[in-house]
XYZ file of C-alpha atoms in Angstrom:
581
model
C 0.816 23.102 62.603
C 3.744 23.612 64.065
C 5.587 20.705 65.632
C 7.100 21.124 68.721
C 9.730 19.549 70.183
C 10.173 17.732 73.664
C 11.985 18.396 77.389
C 14.348 16.049 75.544
C 15.144 17.404 72.423
C 16.423 21.304 74.276
C 20.031 22.044 73.665
C 20.605 23.417 76.522
C 19.264 21.907 80.440
C 16.041 22.890 82.079
C 15.868 23.019 86.024
C 13.325 23.899 88.278
C 9.922 23.651 87.458
C 8.749 22.836 84.069
C 7.337 25.407 81.974
C 4.632 25.966 79.243
C 7.685 25.024 76.582
C 8.345 22.424 77.628
C 5.043 20.753 78.997
C 5.279 19.916 75.191
C 5.397 17.236 73.271
C 7.820 16.347 70.391
C 6.376 14.903 66.953
C 6.747 11.057 65.765
C 10.260 10.605 64.322
C 9.074 10.361 60.621
C 7.760 14.535 60.871
C 11.392 15.023 62.626
C 13.070 13.249 59.497
C 10.956 15.422 57.303
C 11.921 18.666 59.203
C 15.743 17.630 58.513
C 14.988 17.281 54.924
C 13.162 20.218 54.188
C 15.696 22.859 56.121
C 13.415 23.714 58.879
C 13.087 23.566 62.477
C 10.788 23.680 65.570
C 11.048 25.888 68.521
C 8.499 26.425 71.508
C 9.188 29.570 73.302
C 8.269 30.857 77.079
C 7.397 33.897 76.830
C 7.169 34.576 80.677
C 11.138 32.430 81.242
C 11.638 33.605 77.747
C 13.387 29.909 77.379
C 13.442 28.431 73.820
C 13.495 24.425 72.821
C 14.263 23.246 69.840
C 13.754 20.268 67.111
C 17.778 18.693 67.046
C 18.364 19.880 63.911
C 18.205 23.514 64.653
C 21.450 23.869 65.946
C 23.171 22.636 62.713
C 20.495 24.631 60.423
C 21.066 28.059 62.387
C 24.562 27.791 62.575
C 24.326 28.588 66.125
C 25.982 27.730 69.523
C 24.126 26.132 71.878
C 23.790 29.210 74.535
C 22.325 31.361 71.617
C 19.378 29.086 71.368
C 18.425 29.126 74.617
C 16.202 31.998 75.294
C 14.770 34.425 73.341
C 17.731 37.247 74.264
C 20.332 34.919 72.753
C 18.658 34.126 69.404
C 18.046 37.707 69.099
C 21.506 38.643 69.440
C 22.164 36.503 65.559
C 19.636 38.770 64.099
C 21.552 40.928 61.498
C 20.909 44.811 62.263
C 19.010 45.245 58.965
C 16.223 43.140 60.257
C 13.498 44.978 61.259
C 11.308 42.556 62.351
C 12.040 40.621 65.481
C 9.771 37.490 66.999
C 9.312 39.368 70.270
C 8.154 42.467 69.359
C 5.356 40.755 66.956
C 4.414 38.580 69.350
C 4.245 41.351 72.111
C 2.983 43.759 69.345
C 0.511 41.932 68.325
C -3.083 43.905 68.981
C -5.095 40.337 68.404
C -6.829 38.308 71.238
C -5.866 34.457 71.874
C -9.871 32.908 71.467
C -8.606 29.673 72.450
C -7.018 28.372 69.222
C -3.582 30.735 69.445
C -2.775 33.763 67.314
C -1.122 33.056 64.149
C 2.154 35.464 62.951
C 4.855 35.009 60.457
C 7.977 37.275 60.088
C 11.227 37.457 57.971
C 14.996 38.505 59.462
C 18.343 37.712 59.146
C 20.920 36.099 60.494
C 24.073 37.820 61.369
C 26.641 37.613 58.359
C 30.005 35.727 58.550
C 32.312 37.698 57.473
C 32.781 37.634 53.803
C 29.124 36.105 52.970
C 25.640 37.125 52.799
C 23.399 36.486 55.269
C 20.814 34.235 55.520
C 17.696 34.929 55.539
C 14.463 33.425 58.085
C 11.253 33.111 57.494
C 9.746 32.439 61.285
C 5.930 31.343 61.000
C 3.555 29.679 64.029
C 1.513 30.927 66.730
C 1.167 32.399 70.466
C -0.947 31.647 72.884
C -2.532 34.023 75.587
C -2.144 33.419 79.574
C -5.598 34.061 81.454
C -4.380 37.497 81.597
C -4.610 37.704 78.001
C -0.988 38.281 77.722
C 1.487 35.594 74.780
C 2.563 33.162 77.383
C 3.927 30.858 75.137
C 4.578 30.568 71.254
C 5.511 27.381 68.850
C 6.593 27.831 65.182
C 8.935 26.531 63.122
C 11.700 28.622 61.379
C 13.256 28.160 57.815
C 15.948 29.350 55.687
C 14.685 31.252 52.197
C 17.509 33.030 51.521
C 17.724 32.055 48.000
C 13.554 33.216 48.070
C 14.330 36.196 49.538
C 17.160 37.307 47.155
C 14.667 36.325 44.176
C 11.832 38.913 45.783
C 14.368 41.436 46.444
C 16.075 41.481 42.569
C 12.253 41.409 41.220
C 11.560 44.153 43.689
C 14.616 46.027 42.171
C 13.948 44.833 38.817
C 10.069 46.841 39.114
C 11.188 49.969 40.731
C 14.105 50.278 38.416
C 15.394 51.338 34.522
C 16.463 47.978 33.468
C 19.131 49.503 30.739
C 20.577 51.889 33.417
C 19.269 50.493 36.883
C 18.103 53.938 37.817
C 14.628 54.446 39.194
C 12.048 54.225 36.480
C 9.869 56.922 36.006
C 6.673 55.497 38.024
C 9.005 55.056 41.230
C 10.883 58.628 40.916
C 7.535 60.091 40.269
C 6.353 58.252 43.497
C 9.171 60.015 45.334
C 8.710 62.886 44.554
C 5.212 62.775 45.874
C 6.449 61.558 48.812
C 9.314 64.460 49.302
C 6.535 66.881 48.614
C 4.467 65.944 51.435
C 7.711 66.181 53.801
C 8.800 69.779 52.141
C 5.139 71.128 53.247
C 4.973 69.722 56.629
C 8.550 70.589 57.578
C 8.770 73.905 55.711
C 11.614 72.595 53.816
C 11.872 72.671 49.747
C 13.748 70.544 47.224
C 14.769 70.931 43.510
C 13.524 68.783 40.831
C 15.819 68.507 37.071
C 15.150 66.831 34.072
C 18.254 66.396 31.987
C 17.692 65.843 28.205
C 20.616 64.351 26.052
C 21.446 66.016 22.897
C 21.069 64.349 19.779
C 20.163 61.240 21.344
C 17.741 60.143 18.027
C 21.478 61.524 15.581
C 23.332 58.818 17.373
C 20.859 55.647 17.428
C 20.965 56.677 13.686
C 24.533 57.088 13.059
C 25.421 54.439 15.204
C 22.669 51.977 15.616
C 20.706 51.974 18.892
C 23.194 49.763 21.067
C 25.585 52.221 20.691
C 22.865 54.590 21.883
C 22.050 52.455 24.935
C 25.670 52.623 25.654
C 25.844 56.406 25.312
C 22.340 56.327 27.711
C 23.744 53.994 30.633
C 27.699 55.756 30.456
C 25.489 59.203 30.686
C 23.702 57.364 33.439
C 27.043 56.207 35.539
C 28.267 60.020 35.201
C 25.392 61.848 36.608
C 24.988 59.325 39.913
C 28.808 60.307 40.270
C 27.861 63.545 40.435
C 24.498 62.925 42.327
C 24.618 63.023 46.846
C 24.080 60.300 48.724
C 20.183 61.096 49.874
C 19.635 62.187 45.914
C 17.236 60.237 43.954
C 17.980 59.566 39.975
C 15.185 58.476 37.691
C 15.016 57.491 33.646
C 11.715 59.996 33.058
C 12.232 58.742 29.451
C 13.851 57.191 26.364
C 16.580 60.395 26.507
C 15.241 61.714 29.802
C 16.599 61.487 33.402
C 14.926 63.135 36.317
C 17.337 64.569 39.645
C 15.548 64.292 42.784
C 17.448 67.136 44.530
C 17.088 67.005 48.565
C 17.337 70.113 50.365
C 17.947 72.381 47.629
C 17.390 76.015 47.747
C 16.879 78.118 44.355
C 20.818 79.172 44.558
C 21.456 75.214 45.452
C 19.424 74.569 42.212
C 21.818 76.040 40.172
C 24.795 74.871 41.903
C 23.407 71.637 40.870
C 21.968 71.950 37.355
C 25.950 73.192 36.400
C 26.944 70.035 38.203
C 25.727 67.561 36.131
C 25.670 69.223 33.012
C 29.030 69.631 33.150
C 29.951 66.235 34.384
C 28.539 65.259 31.016
C 30.953 67.098 28.687
C 34.296 67.070 30.760
C 35.503 64.246 28.599
C 34.322 61.302 25.560
C 32.636 58.653 26.086
C 34.250 55.578 24.847
C 31.139 53.477 23.215
C 31.967 50.068 20.901
C 32.213 52.764 17.899
C 34.989 54.458 19.751
C 34.748 57.645 21.851
C 31.840 60.138 22.152
C 31.408 63.971 22.600
C 27.958 63.875 24.222
C 26.335 66.651 26.281
C 22.732 67.599 28.099
C 20.537 70.159 28.451
C 18.755 70.339 31.780
C 15.881 72.651 33.398
C 14.814 72.618 37.345
C 12.492 74.015 39.612
C 12.384 74.052 43.288
C 9.079 73.056 45.131
C 6.796 74.149 46.964
C 7.974 77.179 46.275
C 7.390 77.579 42.488
C 5.445 74.289 42.099
C 2.504 73.000 44.215
C 1.667 69.407 43.070
C 3.288 66.666 41.574
C 1.886 67.912 37.714
C 3.167 71.442 38.438
C 6.670 70.142 39.323
C 6.982 67.803 36.206
C 5.470 71.026 33.844
C 7.560 73.706 35.265
C 10.613 71.311 34.796
C 10.194 70.713 31.600
C 9.282 74.829 30.783
C 13.115 75.529 32.422
C 14.417 72.820 29.345
C 12.821 74.323 27.012
C 14.449 77.305 27.930
C 17.656 76.149 27.915
C 17.014 74.391 24.903
C 16.176 77.338 23.398
C 19.717 78.904 24.388
C 22.078 76.194 23.174
C 22.875 72.415 24.203
C 24.638 72.241 27.059
C 22.611 75.416 29.362
C 20.899 75.034 32.022
C 17.989 77.005 33.115
C 15.818 76.700 36.663
C 12.274 77.678 36.416
C 10.549 81.453 36.931
C 7.382 82.182 37.279
C 6.759 84.612 33.643
C 3.326 86.373 33.210
C 3.708 86.198 30.356
C 4.239 82.277 29.552
C 1.433 81.915 32.611
C -0.961 84.442 30.495
C -0.002 81.384 27.825
C -1.279 78.674 29.405
C -4.268 79.524 30.665
C -5.119 80.832 27.201
C -4.082 77.430 26.295
C -6.466 75.531 28.642
C -9.051 78.270 27.522
C -8.827 76.998 24.193
C -8.623 73.272 24.890
C -11.759 73.453 26.851
C -12.954 75.222 24.295
C -12.248 72.668 21.550
C -13.587 69.575 23.026
C -16.378 71.163 24.096
C -17.160 72.395 20.759
C -16.630 69.092 19.232
C -18.706 67.211 22.131
C -21.556 69.243 21.185
C -20.959 69.143 17.024
C -20.137 73.162 16.919
C -17.375 72.270 14.945
C -17.906 73.525 10.811
C -17.133 74.249 7.632
C -16.780 77.114 5.460
C -16.579 76.888 1.917
C -13.882 79.087 -0.493
C -14.132 78.831 -4.243
C -11.273 77.714 -6.022
C -11.603 78.726 -9.517
C -9.738 77.619 -12.877
C -7.528 80.952 -14.210
C -8.769 81.319 -17.676
C -12.650 81.309 -17.681
C -12.953 82.319 -13.455
C -15.153 78.956 -13.237
C -15.392 77.480 -10.166
C -13.805 74.392 -9.882
C -14.076 73.184 -6.142
C -13.891 74.602 -2.827
C -11.509 74.389 0.192
C -13.140 73.514 3.649
C -11.946 75.978 5.704
C -12.462 74.792 9.853
C -14.992 76.922 12.114
C -15.769 76.959 15.649
C -18.637 78.824 17.508
C -18.783 79.149 21.500
C -21.676 78.357 23.661
C -23.633 80.944 23.116
C -23.299 80.586 18.904
C -20.327 83.190 18.574
C -17.791 82.322 15.747
C -14.450 81.780 17.053
C -10.815 82.412 15.871
C -9.853 79.509 13.673
C -6.425 80.191 13.240
C -5.797 80.416 16.593
C -7.971 77.284 17.784
C -5.747 75.239 14.902
C -2.598 76.834 15.972
C -2.864 75.946 19.499
C -5.050 72.353 18.812
C -1.403 71.300 16.675
C 0.486 72.175 19.891
C -2.002 70.478 22.489
C -2.629 67.083 20.333
C -5.577 68.176 19.149
C -6.017 68.928 15.723
C -6.426 65.655 14.830
C -10.090 65.426 15.892
C -11.485 68.264 14.477
C -10.180 66.731 11.038
C -11.610 64.122 11.919
C -14.720 65.688 11.826
C -13.878 68.081 9.113
C -13.475 65.085 7.072
C -16.691 63.690 7.721
C -18.755 67.289 7.093
C -16.973 67.258 3.758
C -17.844 63.724 2.280
C -21.399 64.563 3.831
C -21.653 67.490 1.298
C -20.223 65.531 -1.493
C -22.797 62.795 -0.667
C -25.656 65.046 -0.797
C -24.489 67.209 -4.201
C -22.654 65.004 -6.976
C -21.381 67.889 -8.499
C -19.475 69.195 -5.796
C -15.575 69.064 -5.294
C -14.147 69.896 -1.946
C -10.162 69.942 -0.792
C -9.183 69.444 2.899
C -6.526 70.429 5.413
C -4.400 67.493 7.367
C -1.571 68.272 9.935
C 1.335 66.964 10.478
C -0.211 65.092 12.916
C -2.797 63.012 10.506
C 0.738 61.863 8.497
C 0.839 58.871 11.306
C -2.795 58.727 12.006
C -3.954 55.738 11.190
C -7.284 56.093 13.048
C -7.994 58.999 9.951
C -6.860 56.875 7.645
C -9.022 54.102 8.598
C -12.130 56.849 8.705
C -11.196 58.047 4.917
C -11.216 54.716 3.602
C -14.755 54.357 4.951
C -15.993 58.017 4.362
C -15.080 57.798 0.663
C -17.019 54.494 -0.160
C -19.861 55.367 -2.746
C -17.332 56.605 -5.530
C -16.866 60.612 -4.241
C -13.323 59.984 -3.681
C -12.112 61.613 -6.995
C -14.038 64.575 -5.907
C -11.598 65.137 -2.669
C -8.723 66.317 -2.412
C -6.633 66.305 0.513
C -3.810 69.355 1.525
C -1.031 68.585 3.412
C 1.389 71.704 4.546
C 4.932 71.552 2.660
C 6.288 72.315 6.154
C 4.375 69.007 7.205
C 5.578 67.120 4.375
C 9.287 67.403 4.451
C 9.032 67.060 8.490
C 9.450 63.152 7.112
C 9.175 62.745 3.693
C 9.153 58.627 3.899
C 6.036 58.902 6.167
C 5.046 61.522 3.910
C 5.746 59.560 0.783
C 3.222 56.805 2.276
C 0.759 59.018 3.116
C 0.079 60.874 -0.168
C 0.227 57.179 -1.546
C -2.642 55.469 0.581
C -4.752 58.829 0.106
C -4.765 58.729 -3.850
C -4.958 54.790 -3.354
C -8.327 55.479 -2.328
C -9.131 57.519 -5.651
C -8.787 60.347 -3.851
C -6.340 63.728 -5.250
C -3.316 65.333 -2.900
C -2.107 68.631 -3.117
C 1.002 70.283 -0.783
C -0.560 73.874 0.761
C 1.929 76.427 0.975
C 4.517 75.838 -1.687
C 7.219 77.277 -1.517
C 7.689 78.216 2.119
C 8.803 74.695 3.551
C 12.055 74.417 0.118
C 10.617 71.371 -0.709
C 13.643 69.952 -3.190
C 13.016 68.418 -6.423
C 13.518 65.447 -5.841
C 11.108 64.875 -2.581
C 8.660 67.078 -5.234
C 9.273 64.141 -7.761
C 9.219 61.105 -4.852
C 5.867 62.446 -3.220
C 4.117 61.849 -6.769
C 1.269 65.229 -5.364
C -1.503 65.835 -8.054
C -1.140 70.054 -6.996
C 1.199 72.753 -5.255
C -0.943 75.548 -3.611
C 1.376 78.416 -4.439
C 2.051 80.264 -0.435
C 0.136 83.256 -0.800
C 2.792 85.046 0.615
C 4.955 85.047 -2.154
C 1.710 85.795 -4.337
C 0.099 88.734 -2.793
C 2.878 91.187 -4.094
C 3.320 90.247 -7.221
C 2.854 93.301 -8.660
C 5.663 94.972 -6.698
C 8.013 92.616 -5.642
C 10.608 91.652 -8.702
C 11.953 88.683 -6.429
C 8.643 86.854 -5.845
C 7.201 87.588 -9.228
C 10.703 85.326 -10.475
C 9.999 82.912 -8.054
C 6.926 82.203 -9.059
C 7.639 81.795 -12.378
C 9.914 79.382 -11.864
C 7.307 77.089 -9.253
C 5.102 77.177 -12.078
C 7.105 76.293 -14.581
C 8.601 73.021 -12.320
C 4.853 72.052 -11.859
C 4.166 72.129 -15.410
C 7.577 70.314 -16.415
C 6.360 67.584 -13.521
C 2.748 67.659 -14.953
C 1.598 68.858 -11.854
C -1.607 71.353 -11.134
C -1.321 74.551 -9.568
C -3.029 76.874 -7.509
C -1.982 80.483 -6.150
C -3.631 81.610 -2.690
C -4.287 85.142 -1.856
C -4.806 86.513 -5.117
C -6.670 89.732 -4.394
C -6.041 91.433 -7.843
C -6.995 90.825 -11.728
C -3.387 92.407 -12.340
C -1.720 89.698 -10.230
C -4.178 86.908 -11.782
C -2.945 88.314 -15.023
C 0.604 87.642 -14.424
C -0.248 84.115 -13.209
C -2.681 83.463 -16.414
C 0.486 84.599 -18.034
C 2.704 81.830 -16.239
C 0.222 79.272 -16.576
C -1.199 78.581 -13.471
C -3.909 76.321 -13.888
C -6.484 77.590 -10.241
C -6.540 81.313 -8.181
C -7.807 81.457 -4.619
C -8.487 84.576 -2.585
C -10.286 87.992 -2.089
C -10.529 88.685 -5.802
C -12.334 85.040 -6.859
C -14.826 84.468 -3.280
C -13.929 84.965 -0.205
C -15.313 81.934 2.031
C -18.843 81.471 2.320
C -20.448 81.249 6.457
C -19.581 78.595 7.775
C -22.258 75.861 8.484
C -22.204 74.743 12.527
C -26.054 73.389 14.006
C -27.645 75.775 15.883
C -29.251 73.254 18.634
C -26.339 70.391 17.582
C -26.499 67.847 19.985
C -24.124 66.837 22.417
C -21.326 63.787 21.111
C -18.155 62.300 22.678
C -15.112 63.700 21.108
């Protein structure tokens, strides 16, 4: 409860009849001592006459002259202009009613700063009491200095809203600002721009000089971008190697100027780092909203689409988003295929088609490759190649290959004489969930009859990760094959390090062996290399007996293609039960 001073403790003499403020009584002396010790001062305010009476320590605590503390108006003159709260507006603007016990209030404001010093922040808490007409008549309360607390809270708020490395807004706050700007633009019929600024080759700098130098480069680029933005614009750290810039009041022409300004700012001079001067560049894409984007997700998507176009044009480029009918159709098709894939997984409409792989010499079936197949809600087959391509782009392919693993292992358990191979994607190499699923599925002795195929292009994207993946699969007792071998130009060293069991030669080199002399030379060399490394080989796209004869003469172990058998009809349950993918 507020400690209220008596008439004897006021700092200015009071004349005339006693008021509501002067009719109160002072707390005992020990409470006054506590006030001094805690850095607080008590007051009573007559809301009608505006008279203020304070405890004896108020003048020294607030560093104010007696006349500044005598009235509410005088005290208001002590407030710093940045203070958005004051006691008068808080009390008289309170819509609550005094039911006889007063109405509590609490506010914070800053006192004017002495030149060269930081402002002092005050917390003011108390109760106001109403007169018979319900309006505030008097108020009693305490003020205390909370400068340190306020500074800590401001620092925490700043840290929660900013990126710790650059001091720019973080992604959450930047996104909120875009939402608010979009609402304002739609309301007042204005427009604004949003830029995604990507740092070129940041991963290269991290690898070459270390992440500490990479962080220095990020911070330096941020500083240079801030120097080129207008005062009302906002910049934020969008991700590890990207910044987002909100450009207010921006037309399409203005966006072109802004984009070029930021790109040129970064490359105009080298950046000084602990590793020496570094030459850096940024590639940038932007969009004007709401003209070309109706919500935040579209703003982000279109800015990234423009960034992709800028990257295709070359490092240090800028591109502004413009509607493209072909791109819009592609996005709609991707959305359609995404819905189809998710529904097929949920409703168990993903199946496998078995294509035989035969021994070159005897034409006996050695194993079957499991090829993924999907059907739509009506049971019609869907083009698998298109589905898998889109699924890889949208990170859905791992779900498909999880299901293929389940189906292939079901077949192996059902038929002890069967051997099969399954395909995995580049994403599977890093998919610990798939690794765990493999370990669980191959229990019971089926592992030696399962071959896992990874494309050569996927294997060479990250050789170290591929090596770990191959080692893990082989540790479970399965074999590993490199699919489409020859298309990715794997080096002899990498091939030997991977330690795979089988190479499947890319069909583009096999299908024209009858007529293409260079293809014959290439395939023959690959087969000899595999033989020297004691790796089994499969030739894909074998369509004629003459091609098979060439391959037999060169020592190819297995054949796959139209000559030896096309994939059998996919087995997809007709009345599949729904299951969440």
